XYZ file of C-alpha atoms in Angstrom:
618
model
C 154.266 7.940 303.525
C 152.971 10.665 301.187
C 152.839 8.174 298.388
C 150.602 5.502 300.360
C 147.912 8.127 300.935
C 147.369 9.499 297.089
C 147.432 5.685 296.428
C 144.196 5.531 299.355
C 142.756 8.047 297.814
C 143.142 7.224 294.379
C 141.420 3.855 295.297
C 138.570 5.815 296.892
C 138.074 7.440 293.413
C 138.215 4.432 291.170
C 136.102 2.108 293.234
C 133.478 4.761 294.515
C 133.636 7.190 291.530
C 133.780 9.928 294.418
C 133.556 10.513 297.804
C 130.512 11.624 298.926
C 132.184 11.798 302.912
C 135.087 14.002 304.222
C 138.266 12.219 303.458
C 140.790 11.888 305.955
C 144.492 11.506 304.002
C 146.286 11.237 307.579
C 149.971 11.457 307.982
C 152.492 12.530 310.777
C 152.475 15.702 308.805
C 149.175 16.828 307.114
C 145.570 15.573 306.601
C 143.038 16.469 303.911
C 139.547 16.936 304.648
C 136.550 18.225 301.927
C 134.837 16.507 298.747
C 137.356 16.210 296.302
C 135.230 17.516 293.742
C 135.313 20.254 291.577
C 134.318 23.525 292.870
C 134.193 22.159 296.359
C 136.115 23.201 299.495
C 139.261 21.274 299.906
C 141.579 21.650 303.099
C 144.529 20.976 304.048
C 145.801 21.186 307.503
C 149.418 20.470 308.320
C 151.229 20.119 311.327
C 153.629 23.216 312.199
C 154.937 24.582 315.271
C 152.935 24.907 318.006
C 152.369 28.452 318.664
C 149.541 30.948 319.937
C 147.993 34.045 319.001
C 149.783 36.013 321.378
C 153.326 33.982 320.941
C 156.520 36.857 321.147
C 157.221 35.144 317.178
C 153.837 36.206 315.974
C 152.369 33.268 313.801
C 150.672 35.643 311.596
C 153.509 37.791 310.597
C 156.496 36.233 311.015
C 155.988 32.777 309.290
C 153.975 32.376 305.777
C 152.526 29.123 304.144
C 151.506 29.187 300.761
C 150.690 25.646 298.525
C 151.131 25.436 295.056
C 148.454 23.795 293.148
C 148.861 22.580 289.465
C 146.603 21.116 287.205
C 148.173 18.282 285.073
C 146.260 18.017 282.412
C 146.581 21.953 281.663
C 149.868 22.891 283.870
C 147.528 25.705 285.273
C 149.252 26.384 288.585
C 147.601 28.945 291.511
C 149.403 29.460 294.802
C 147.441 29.630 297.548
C 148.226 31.287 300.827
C 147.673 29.638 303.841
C 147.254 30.374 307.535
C 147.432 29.879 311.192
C 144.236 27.514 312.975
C 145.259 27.384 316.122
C 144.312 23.210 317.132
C 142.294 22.727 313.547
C 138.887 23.250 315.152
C 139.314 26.616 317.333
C 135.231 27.476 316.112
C 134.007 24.567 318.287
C 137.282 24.306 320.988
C 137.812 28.379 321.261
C 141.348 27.328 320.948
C 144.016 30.293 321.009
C 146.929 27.821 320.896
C 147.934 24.636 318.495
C 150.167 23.747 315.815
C 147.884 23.299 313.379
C 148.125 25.192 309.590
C 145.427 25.467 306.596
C 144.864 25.908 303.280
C 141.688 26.203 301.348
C 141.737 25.355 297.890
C 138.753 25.309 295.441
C 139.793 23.648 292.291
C 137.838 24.171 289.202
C 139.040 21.677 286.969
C 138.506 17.734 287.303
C 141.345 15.458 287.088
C 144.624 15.353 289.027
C 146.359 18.052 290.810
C 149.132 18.219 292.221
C 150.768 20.612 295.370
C 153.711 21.392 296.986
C 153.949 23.516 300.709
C 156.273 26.180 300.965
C 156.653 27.311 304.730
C 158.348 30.358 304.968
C 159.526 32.302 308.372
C 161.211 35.614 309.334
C 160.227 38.620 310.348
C 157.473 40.038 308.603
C 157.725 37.668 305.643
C 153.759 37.041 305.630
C 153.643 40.206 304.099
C 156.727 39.648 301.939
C 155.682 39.013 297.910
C 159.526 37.245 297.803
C 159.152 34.052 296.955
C 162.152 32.701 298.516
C 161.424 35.457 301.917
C 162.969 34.440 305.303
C 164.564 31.082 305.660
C 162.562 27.827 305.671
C 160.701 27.239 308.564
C 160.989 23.267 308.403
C 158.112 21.109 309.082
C 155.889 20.716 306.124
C 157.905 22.920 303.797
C 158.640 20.943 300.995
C 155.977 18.133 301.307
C 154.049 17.424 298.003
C 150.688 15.459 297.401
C 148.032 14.488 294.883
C 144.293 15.139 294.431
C 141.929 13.858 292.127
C 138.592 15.495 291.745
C 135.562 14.941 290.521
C 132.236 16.629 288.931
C 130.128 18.414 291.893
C 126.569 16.942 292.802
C 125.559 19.276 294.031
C 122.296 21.758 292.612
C 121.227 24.955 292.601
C 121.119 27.236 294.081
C 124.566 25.735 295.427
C 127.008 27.966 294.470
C 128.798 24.897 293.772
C 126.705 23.792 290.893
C 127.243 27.170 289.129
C 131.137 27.395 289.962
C 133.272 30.820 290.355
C 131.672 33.962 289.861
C 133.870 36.213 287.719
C 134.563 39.654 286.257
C 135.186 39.167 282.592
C 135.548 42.407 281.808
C 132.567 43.331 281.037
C 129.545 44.841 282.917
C 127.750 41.617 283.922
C 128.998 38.621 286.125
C 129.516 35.164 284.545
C 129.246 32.063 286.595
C 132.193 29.973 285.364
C 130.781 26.423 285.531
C 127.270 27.607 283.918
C 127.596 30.113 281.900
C 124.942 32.203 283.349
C 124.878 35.772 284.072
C 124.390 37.163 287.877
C 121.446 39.407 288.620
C 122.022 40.440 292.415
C 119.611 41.271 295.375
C 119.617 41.214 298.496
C 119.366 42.933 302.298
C 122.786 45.819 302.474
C 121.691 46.195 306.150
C 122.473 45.644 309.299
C 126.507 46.414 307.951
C 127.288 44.843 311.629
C 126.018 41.417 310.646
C 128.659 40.117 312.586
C 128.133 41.946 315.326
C 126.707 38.749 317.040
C 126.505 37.219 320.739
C 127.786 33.861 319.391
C 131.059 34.793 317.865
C 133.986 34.609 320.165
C 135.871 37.141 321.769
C 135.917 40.484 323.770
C 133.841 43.117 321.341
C 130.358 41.615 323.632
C 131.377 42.322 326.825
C 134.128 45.476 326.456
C 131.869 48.130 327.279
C 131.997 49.685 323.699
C 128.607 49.481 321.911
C 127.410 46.474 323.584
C 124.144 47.119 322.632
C 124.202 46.602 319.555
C 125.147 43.646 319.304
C 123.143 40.754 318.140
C 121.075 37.845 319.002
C 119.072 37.288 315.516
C 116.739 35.791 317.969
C 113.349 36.423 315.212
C 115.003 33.819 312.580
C 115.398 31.083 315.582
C 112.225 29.598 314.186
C 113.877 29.924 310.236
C 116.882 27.433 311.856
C 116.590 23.778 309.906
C 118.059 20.445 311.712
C 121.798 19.656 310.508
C 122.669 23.317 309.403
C 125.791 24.618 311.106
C 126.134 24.816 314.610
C 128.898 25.231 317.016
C 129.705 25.050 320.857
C 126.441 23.045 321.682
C 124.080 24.816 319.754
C 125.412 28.139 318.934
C 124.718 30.567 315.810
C 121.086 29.285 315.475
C 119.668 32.852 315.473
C 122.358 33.991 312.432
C 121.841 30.637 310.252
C 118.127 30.649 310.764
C 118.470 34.495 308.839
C 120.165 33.185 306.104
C 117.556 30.336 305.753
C 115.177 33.095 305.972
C 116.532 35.209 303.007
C 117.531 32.237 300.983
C 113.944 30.892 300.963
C 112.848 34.561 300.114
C 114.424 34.230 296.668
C 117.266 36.981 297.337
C 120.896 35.496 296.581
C 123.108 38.217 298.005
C 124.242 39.342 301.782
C 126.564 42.218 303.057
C 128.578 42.558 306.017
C 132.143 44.795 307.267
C 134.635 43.210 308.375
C 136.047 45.974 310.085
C 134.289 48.286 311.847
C 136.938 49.613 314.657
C 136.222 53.228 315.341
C 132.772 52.968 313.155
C 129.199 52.963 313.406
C 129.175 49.912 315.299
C 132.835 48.960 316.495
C 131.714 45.376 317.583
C 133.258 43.848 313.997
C 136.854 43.114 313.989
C 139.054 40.052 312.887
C 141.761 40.558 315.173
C 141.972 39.779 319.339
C 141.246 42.694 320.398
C 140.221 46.598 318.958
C 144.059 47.658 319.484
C 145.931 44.879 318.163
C 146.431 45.158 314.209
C 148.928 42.046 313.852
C 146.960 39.222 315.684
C 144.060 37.567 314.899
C 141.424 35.522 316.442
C 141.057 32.115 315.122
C 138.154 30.832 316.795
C 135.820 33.465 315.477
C 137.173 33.379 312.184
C 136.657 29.928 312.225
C 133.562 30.600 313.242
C 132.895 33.353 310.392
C 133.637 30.855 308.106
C 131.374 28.701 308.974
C 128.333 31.533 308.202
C 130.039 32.201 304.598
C 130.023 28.461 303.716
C 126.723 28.405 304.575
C 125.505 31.594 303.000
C 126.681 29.723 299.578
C 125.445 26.774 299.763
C 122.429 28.726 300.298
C 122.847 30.808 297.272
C 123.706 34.173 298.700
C 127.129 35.960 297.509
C 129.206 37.515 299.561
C 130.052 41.414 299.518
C 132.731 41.656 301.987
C 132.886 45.523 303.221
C 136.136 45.592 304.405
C 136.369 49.291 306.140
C 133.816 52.070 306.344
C 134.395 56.243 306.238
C 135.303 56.507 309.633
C 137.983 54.106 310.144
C 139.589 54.074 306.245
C 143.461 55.584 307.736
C 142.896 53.281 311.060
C 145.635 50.431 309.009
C 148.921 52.430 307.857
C 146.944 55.856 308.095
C 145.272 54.682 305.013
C 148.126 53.108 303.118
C 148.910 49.478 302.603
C 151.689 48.664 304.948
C 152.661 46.332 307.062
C 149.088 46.204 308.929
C 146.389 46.488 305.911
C 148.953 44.198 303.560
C 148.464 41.509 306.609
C 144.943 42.255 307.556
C 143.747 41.544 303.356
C 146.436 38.213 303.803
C 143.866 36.814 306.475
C 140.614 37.803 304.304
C 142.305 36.135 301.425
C 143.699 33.219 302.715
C 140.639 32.373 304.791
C 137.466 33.423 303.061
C 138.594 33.796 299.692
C 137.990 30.529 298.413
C 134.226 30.757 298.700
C 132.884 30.928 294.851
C 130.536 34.293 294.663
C 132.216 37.250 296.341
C 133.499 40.674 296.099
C 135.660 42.629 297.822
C 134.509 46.288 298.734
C 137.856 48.198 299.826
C 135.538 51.055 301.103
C 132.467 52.230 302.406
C 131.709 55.608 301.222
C 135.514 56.174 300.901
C 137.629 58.899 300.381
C 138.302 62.615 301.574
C 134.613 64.238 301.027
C 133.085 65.778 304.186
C 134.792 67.477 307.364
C 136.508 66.255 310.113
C 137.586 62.648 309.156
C 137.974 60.216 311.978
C 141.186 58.845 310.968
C 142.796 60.283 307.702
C 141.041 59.633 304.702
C 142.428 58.289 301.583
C 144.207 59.589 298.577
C 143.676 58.227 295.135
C 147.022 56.900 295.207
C 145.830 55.108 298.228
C 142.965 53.761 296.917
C 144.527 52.677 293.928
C 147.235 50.721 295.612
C 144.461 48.637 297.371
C 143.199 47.142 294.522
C 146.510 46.681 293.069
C 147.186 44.367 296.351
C 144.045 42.006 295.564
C 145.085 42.006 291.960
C 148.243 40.450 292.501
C 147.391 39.009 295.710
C 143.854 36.970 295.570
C 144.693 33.571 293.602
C 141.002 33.900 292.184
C 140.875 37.138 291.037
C 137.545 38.039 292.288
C 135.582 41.417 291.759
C 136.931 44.237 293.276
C 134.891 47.276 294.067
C 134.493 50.204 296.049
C 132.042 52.425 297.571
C 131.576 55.796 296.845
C 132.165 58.277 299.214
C 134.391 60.062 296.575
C 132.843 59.573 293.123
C 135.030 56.988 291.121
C 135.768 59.100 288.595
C 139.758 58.998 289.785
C 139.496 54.706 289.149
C 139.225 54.754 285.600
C 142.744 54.962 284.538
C 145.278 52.559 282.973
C 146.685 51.986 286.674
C 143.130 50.876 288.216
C 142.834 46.995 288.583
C 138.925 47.903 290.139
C 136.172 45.825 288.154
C 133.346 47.531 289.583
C 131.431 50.606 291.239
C 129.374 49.925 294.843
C 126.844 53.008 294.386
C 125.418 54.453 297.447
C 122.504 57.121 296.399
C 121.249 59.954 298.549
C 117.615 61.022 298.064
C 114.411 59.671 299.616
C 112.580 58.562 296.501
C 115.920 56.693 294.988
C 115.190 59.682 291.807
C 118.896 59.548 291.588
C 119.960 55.956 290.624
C 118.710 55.340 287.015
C 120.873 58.445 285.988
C 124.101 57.472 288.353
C 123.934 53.986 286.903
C 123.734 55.320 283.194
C 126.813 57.527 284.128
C 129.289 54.831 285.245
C 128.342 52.941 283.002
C 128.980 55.233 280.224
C 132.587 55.078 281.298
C 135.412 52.839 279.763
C 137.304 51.382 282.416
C 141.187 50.743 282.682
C 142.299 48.860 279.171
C 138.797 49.503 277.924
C 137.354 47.047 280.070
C 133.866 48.705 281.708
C 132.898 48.902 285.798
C 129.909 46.282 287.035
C 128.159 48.477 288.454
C 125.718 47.445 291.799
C 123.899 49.952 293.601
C 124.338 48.569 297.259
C 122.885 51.293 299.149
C 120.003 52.986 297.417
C 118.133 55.995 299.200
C 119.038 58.309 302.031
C 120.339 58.193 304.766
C 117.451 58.368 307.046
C 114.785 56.813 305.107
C 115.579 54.384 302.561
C 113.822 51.177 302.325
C 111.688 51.865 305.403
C 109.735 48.577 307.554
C 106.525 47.654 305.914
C 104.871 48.232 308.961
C 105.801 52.046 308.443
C 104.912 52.153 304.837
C 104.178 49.271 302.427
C 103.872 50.880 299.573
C 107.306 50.274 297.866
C 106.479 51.881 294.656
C 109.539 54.376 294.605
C 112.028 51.946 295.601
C 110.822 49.089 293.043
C 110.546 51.895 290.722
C 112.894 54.300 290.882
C 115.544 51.817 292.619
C 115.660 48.618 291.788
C 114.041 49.072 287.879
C 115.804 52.426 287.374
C 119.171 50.491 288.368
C 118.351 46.968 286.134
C 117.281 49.233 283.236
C 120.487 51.453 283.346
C 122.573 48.770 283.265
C 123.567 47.756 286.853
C 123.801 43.954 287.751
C 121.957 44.211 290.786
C 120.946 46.212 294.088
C 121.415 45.756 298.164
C 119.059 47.732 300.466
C 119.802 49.716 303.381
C 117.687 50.622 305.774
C 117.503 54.443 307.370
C 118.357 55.192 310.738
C 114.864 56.867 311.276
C 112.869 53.708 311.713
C 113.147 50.470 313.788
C 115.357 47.965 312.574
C 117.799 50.003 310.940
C 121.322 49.625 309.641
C 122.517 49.814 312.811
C 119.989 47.653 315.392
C 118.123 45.198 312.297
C 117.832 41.290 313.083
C 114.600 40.484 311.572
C 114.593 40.676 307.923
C 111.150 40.153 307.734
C 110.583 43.698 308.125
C 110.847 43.908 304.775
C 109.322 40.939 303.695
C 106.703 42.714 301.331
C 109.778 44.076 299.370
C 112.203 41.104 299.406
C 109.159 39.431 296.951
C 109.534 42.345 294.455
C 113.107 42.180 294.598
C 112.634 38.161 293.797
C 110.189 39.080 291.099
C 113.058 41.088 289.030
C 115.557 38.156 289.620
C 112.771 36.081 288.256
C 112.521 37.837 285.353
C 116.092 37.752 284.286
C 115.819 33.946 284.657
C 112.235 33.635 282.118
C 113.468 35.738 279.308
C 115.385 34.016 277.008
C 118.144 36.689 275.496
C 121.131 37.645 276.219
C 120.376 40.717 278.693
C 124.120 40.853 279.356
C 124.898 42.669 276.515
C 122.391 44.771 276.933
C 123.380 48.782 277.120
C 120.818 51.651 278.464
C 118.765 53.223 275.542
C 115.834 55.371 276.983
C 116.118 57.660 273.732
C 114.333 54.934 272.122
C 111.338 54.626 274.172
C 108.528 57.072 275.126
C 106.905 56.378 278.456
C 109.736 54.173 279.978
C 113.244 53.320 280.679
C 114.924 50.814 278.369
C 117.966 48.334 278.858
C 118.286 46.948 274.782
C 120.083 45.738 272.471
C 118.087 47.497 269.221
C 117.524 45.143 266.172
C 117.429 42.125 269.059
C 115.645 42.896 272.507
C 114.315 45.396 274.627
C 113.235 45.591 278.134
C 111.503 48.271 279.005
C 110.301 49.234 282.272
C 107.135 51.593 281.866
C 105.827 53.845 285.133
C 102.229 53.794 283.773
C 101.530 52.105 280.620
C 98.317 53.879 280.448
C 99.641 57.501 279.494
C 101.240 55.735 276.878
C 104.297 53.810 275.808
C 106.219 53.986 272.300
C 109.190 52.682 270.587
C 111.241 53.461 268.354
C 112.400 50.690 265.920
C 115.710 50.206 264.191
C 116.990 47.792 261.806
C 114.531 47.438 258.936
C 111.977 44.914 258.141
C 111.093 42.848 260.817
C 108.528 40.909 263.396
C 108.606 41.399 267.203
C 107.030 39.646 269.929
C 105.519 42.256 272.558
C 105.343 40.423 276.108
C 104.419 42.184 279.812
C 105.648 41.090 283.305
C 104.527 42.100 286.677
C 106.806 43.549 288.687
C 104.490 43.824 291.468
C 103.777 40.256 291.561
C 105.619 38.311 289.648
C 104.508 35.100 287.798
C 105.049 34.823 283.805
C 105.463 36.879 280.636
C 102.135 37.970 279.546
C 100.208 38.794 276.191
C 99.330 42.374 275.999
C 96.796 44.527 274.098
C 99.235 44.008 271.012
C 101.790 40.533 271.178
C 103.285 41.546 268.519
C 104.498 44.621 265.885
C 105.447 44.483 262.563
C 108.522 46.616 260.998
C 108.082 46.885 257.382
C 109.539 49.500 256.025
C 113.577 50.249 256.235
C 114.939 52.363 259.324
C 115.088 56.124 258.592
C 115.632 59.199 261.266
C 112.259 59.847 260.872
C 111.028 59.138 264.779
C 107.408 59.731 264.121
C 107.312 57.103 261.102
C 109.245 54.385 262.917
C 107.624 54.982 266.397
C 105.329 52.022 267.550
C 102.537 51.653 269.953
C 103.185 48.778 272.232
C 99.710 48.631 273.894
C 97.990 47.911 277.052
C 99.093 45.564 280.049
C 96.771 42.286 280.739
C 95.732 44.630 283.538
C 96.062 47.446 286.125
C 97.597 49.658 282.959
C 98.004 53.151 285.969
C 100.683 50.556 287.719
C 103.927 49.635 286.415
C 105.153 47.072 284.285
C 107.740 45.506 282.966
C 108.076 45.203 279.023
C 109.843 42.333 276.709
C 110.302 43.412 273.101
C 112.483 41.022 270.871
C 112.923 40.514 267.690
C 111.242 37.088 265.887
C-alpha cells in the first residue's frame, strides 16, 4: 500500500513539477498533508491508538513517536519527534480524544527523502533518550515512505523564501537558504500574548487573572480575508496584530509559554494550571496556527519559555521528568517553524529576595540548554534572559548561542556598554554569544505610548543605535507598567506606532548598505562624536548624537579613498551625500591620532539631530 502512494505522489511531481495544493497520501495507516517543497511544512499524521488527554496510560508520557528522515542524495538523516493530536484537527473540533499522531518535518534539501516511524511505549519513555525505550507500541511503528520536494515559491518576507535561521557561531544570524544576515525588531510586550479569549481551555474563565486576558479587539480592522481562522471565525483580533506589525516593517514577536504562578498566569500548554504531564491539544493546535502565520508574515519567533517567578515550578528548577516533557511538546510541535529561538528564562536565576518557587543554579541552567542541544533536530538559537548576568554560560560545558539582555534605566544609558561587554566575551569553544537586547529600559517606563511622550529620542538613541552599534543583532521593546497598555494589559500595538517606523528605519538600513556588517566588531575608540560598529581598513557605521559639535575619525590602513554617506534615522529613506562624500588617506597609518584624524562633515540637514554614518573604503 505504502508503495502505491510514493508512486501517486511521484506522478504528482513529474507531471505538475510541484504541488501547489495540500497532498493527501491516504492509507489505512498515515496521510501526508503540506507542500512538498523545500523549507515548507510537511505533516504526517498516522493512525495510533485511540486515546485522550486524560487516558490512565498518559499519551504524552508513556508512548513516544519519533520519524527518521534521510536525505538520499547526502545520507543526512534528522529524527524528528512526534506527538499526540487528539482527532488531527482538535484547533477547529476542540477535540480531547482521537487516535490521531503527527510529525512536522521541514526539509531543507530538494530531492528524495526518505522516513521510517518508530513508535515507542512504556512508562515514561517520551522522556527516555534510549533509542530502543519501552517495547513497540505497534501500529505505525515500522512503516516507511518517500517524499520528493521541490524549490519553495514562495517570497519574501516568507520565511520560507529565506530558509532556517541559524547560529553559526558567530555573533550574527544567517538565513540558510539566502545567505543574509538577521537584523531583529520588534514589540517584547504584552509577554501574555497568548493570554487570549479565543484559545481553548480553562485559564478564561478560572477565576485567576481573568482580566487580563485578551481580545486584540483594536487589530480587528488589520484582519485580511483567507488568513487563519478557526471555530467560525475565531482569532481575528490576534491575526489582525500580526498583520498590523508585519505591515509596520518589524519582523520579530515575543511571547511565554509558561506563565503559571507569573505576572499573568493565563499562559500554559498543559489542561489545566496543576497538571504538568498533560497537555491540551486543541489550543496548541490552535497556537500553531498563530506561529505559522507569524512566519509567513516575516516575524521570528522568541519563545519565552518561563519567567522569574515560576523558574523551580517543573522539577524545582531541574530538568526531570516534567521540564524534559514540557520542552518534548515545544519541540515536537513548534519547532519546525524556520526563525526562532528558545529563551530558557526570563530574568533567570537566584538575584533578588524571596523567590516564588526556587530559583536556579548554574548547573541548572546549564543542563537546560544541554537538553535543546541534543534534543531540537534543528539546532536553533538558544538564549537566556538575564536575571543573573551570564557571566556563569561561557564555559566549555555551555551549549547557549546567545544573551537576551534586559536593561534597567529610564533613558536605555546602559545598553551600548552591556552590549560591548558580552560581546567582548568568547563563548564555549571560542564561539561568541548573539547578543539581542529584548527588553530595553526600566521597569516602569520603558518605551512609553506616544500619546504620553513622542519624542523617542533616548530609546532610538541610546537603545536601539547604542545596541546595533555595539554589536547586538537586534532589539524587542517592552513597555513599563506605569502607562496604559503595558506589558501586562497591551493589545493595540499602535501605541507605539511613531516608534515601530524608527525601528523599521534601522532594519532598512542594514538592507541599503552594501558590506558585510556581520563581521563588524564595536570600535568607538576610533571615532570622536559617535559610536562605531567597523571593520577598520573596510567600513564603518557610525552613529553620531549631534553631528554638529563635531564628528572625527580615525583612519587605519594606509593610503586610501572612502566614500562618506549619511542616513536618517529619524525618517528613513536613502543614503545621503554629506558636506564631504568622500576623504582621502594618503599618507601610511601611524599612532599619531591627531595626523590621521578626519573630519567627516555636515548631514544634508538638521546637523543638532542624529544621524547615522556610512564610511567604507573605495
Amino acid at each position: 500500500m505504502n508503495r502505491v502512494i510514493n508512486v501517486g505522489i511521484n506522478l504528482c511531481v513529474s507531471f505538475m513539477l510541484y504541488c501547489s495544493f495540500d497532498i493527501a497520501a491516504a492509507s489505512s495507516n498515515y496521510s501526508i498533508s503540506g507542500d512538498l517543497k523545500k523549507w515548507h511544512k510537511v505533516q504526517i499524521t498516522f493512525d495510533g491508538p485511540d486515546t485522550s488527554e486524560t487516558d490512565e496510560y498518559n499519551p504524552f508520557l508513556n508512548y513516544r513517536l519519533v520519524v527518521s528522515f534521510k536525505h538520499e542524495g547526502t545520507n543526512q538523516k534528522v529524527d524528528i519527534p512526534g506527538f499526540y493530536a487528539a482527532d488531527g484537527n482538535a484547533g477547529e473540533s476542540s477535540a480531547v480524544s482521537g487516535n490521531k499522531w503527527r510529525v512536522n518535518f521541514r526539509p531543507d534539501k530538494l530531492g528524495e527523502w526518505t522516513w521510517q516511524a518508530s513508535f515507542r511505549k512504556g512508562n515514561f519513555v517520551a522522556v527516555s533518550q534510549k533509542e530502543k525505550t519501552g517495547v513497540s507500541a505497534e501500529f505505525m511503528d515500522g512503516l516507511s515512505g518517500k517524499l520528493v520536494i521541490t524549490r519553495s515559491d514562495k517570497k519574501a518576507p516568507d520565511f520560507r523564501a529565506k530558509g532556517r535561521l541559524k547560529y553559526i557561531g558567530k555573533p550574527y544570524l544567517q538565513f540558510s537558504e539566502t545567505g543574509e544576515y538577521f537584523i531583529k525588531a520588534g514589540p517584547d510586550s504584552p509577554e501574555n500574548l497568548l493570554s487570549y479569549q479565543d484559545f481553548d481551555g480553562e485559564f478564561k474563565i478560572d477565576g485567576t487573572k481573568d482580566h487580563l486576558v485578551k481580545t486584540w479587539e483594536a487589530h480587528l480592522s488589520d484582519f485580511e480575508n483567507g488568513d487563519p481562522i478557526w471555530q467560525n471565525g475565531k482569532g481575528k483580533g490576534l491575526i489582525g496584530a500580526l498583520n498590523y506589525i508585519s505591515a509596520k516593517g518589524m519582523n520579530s514577536i515575543s511571547f511565554l509559554t509558561l506563565n503559571i504562578k507569573g505576572d499573568d498566569e493565563n499562559v500554559y500548554p498543559y489542561i489545566d494550571d496543576s497538571t504538568f504531564d498533560r497537555f491540551d491539544v486543541s489550543k496548541l493546535d490552535q497556537w500553531e496556527r498563530v506561529f505559522e502565520h507569524a512566519q509567513n508574515k516575516g516575524l521570528f519567533l522568541h519563545f519565552k519559555t518561563q519567567e522569574v517567578e515560576n523558574q523551580g515550578l517543573l522539577d524545582n528548577g531541574g530538568v526531570g521528568l516534567e521540564r524534559k516533557l514540557y520542552y518534548r511538546e515545544l519541540i515536537a510541535r513548534f519547532g519546525h517553524h524556520l526563525a526562532l529561538n528558545w529563551n530558557l528564562g526570563e530574568e533567570n536565576g537566584e538575584w533578588y529576595a524571596n523567590h516564588n518557587t526556587p530559583p536556579q543554579s548554574t548547573d541548572q541552567r546549564i543542563a537546560m540548554a544541554r537538553y535543546f542541544y541534543e534534543n531540537d533536530p534543528y539546532h536553533h538559537h538558544i538564549v537566556i534572559h538575564n536575571g543573573n548576568f551570564f557571566d556563569d554560560l561561557q564555559g566549555i560545558d555551555s551549549h547557549y548561542t546567545g544573551a537576551s539582555l534586559q536593561t534597567n534605566r529610564e533613558d536605555f544609558s546602559s545598553i551600548h556598554s552591556q552590549v560591548k561587554k558580552i560581546r567582548s566575551w568568547p563563548n564555549a569553544n571560542g564561539k561568541q554569544f548573539a547578543v539581542s537586547v529584548d527588553e530595553p529600559g526600566d521597569a516602569q517606563f520603558a518605551l512609553v505610548p506616544q500619546n504620553i511622550n513622542s519624542d523617542y529620542s533616548n530609546a532610538r538613541i541610546n537603545g536601539l543605535w547604542g545596541a546595533l552599534t555595539a554589536g547586538a543583532w537586534g532589539t524587542e521593546w517592552y513597555f513599563g507598567y506605569k502607562h496604559p497598555h503595558s506589558d501586562l494589559n497591551a493589545e493595540d500595538w499602535r501605541s507605539r506606532d511613531i516608534f515601530w517606523d524608527q525601528a523599521h528605519h534601522a532594519i532598512r538600513f542594514f538592507e541599503l548598505i552594501n558590506v558585510d556588517f556581520h563581521e563588524g566588531t564595536n570600535h568607538d575608540e576610533l571615532v570622536m562624536g559617535g559610536w562605531a560598529l567597523a571593520k577598520p581598513t573596510v567600513f564603518y557605521i557610525i552613529h553620531a548624537r549631534s553631528p554638529a559639535k563635531g564628528l572625527k575619525l580615525k583612519l587605519e590602513g594606509g593610503k586610501a579613498n572612502y566614500r562618506i554617506q549619511w542616513f536618517d534615522p529619524r525618517n528613513g529613506g536613502v543614503l545621503q551625500e554629506g558636506s564631504i562624500s568622500s576623504v582621502k588617506q594618503t599618507e601610511p597609518y601611524t599612532f599619531n591620532w591627531v595626523k590621521h584624524t578626519v573630519d567627516l562633515g555636515k548631514p544634508p540637514t538638521d546637523p543638532e539631530e542624529d544621524w547615522v554614518v556610512l564610511v567604507t573604503k573605495i
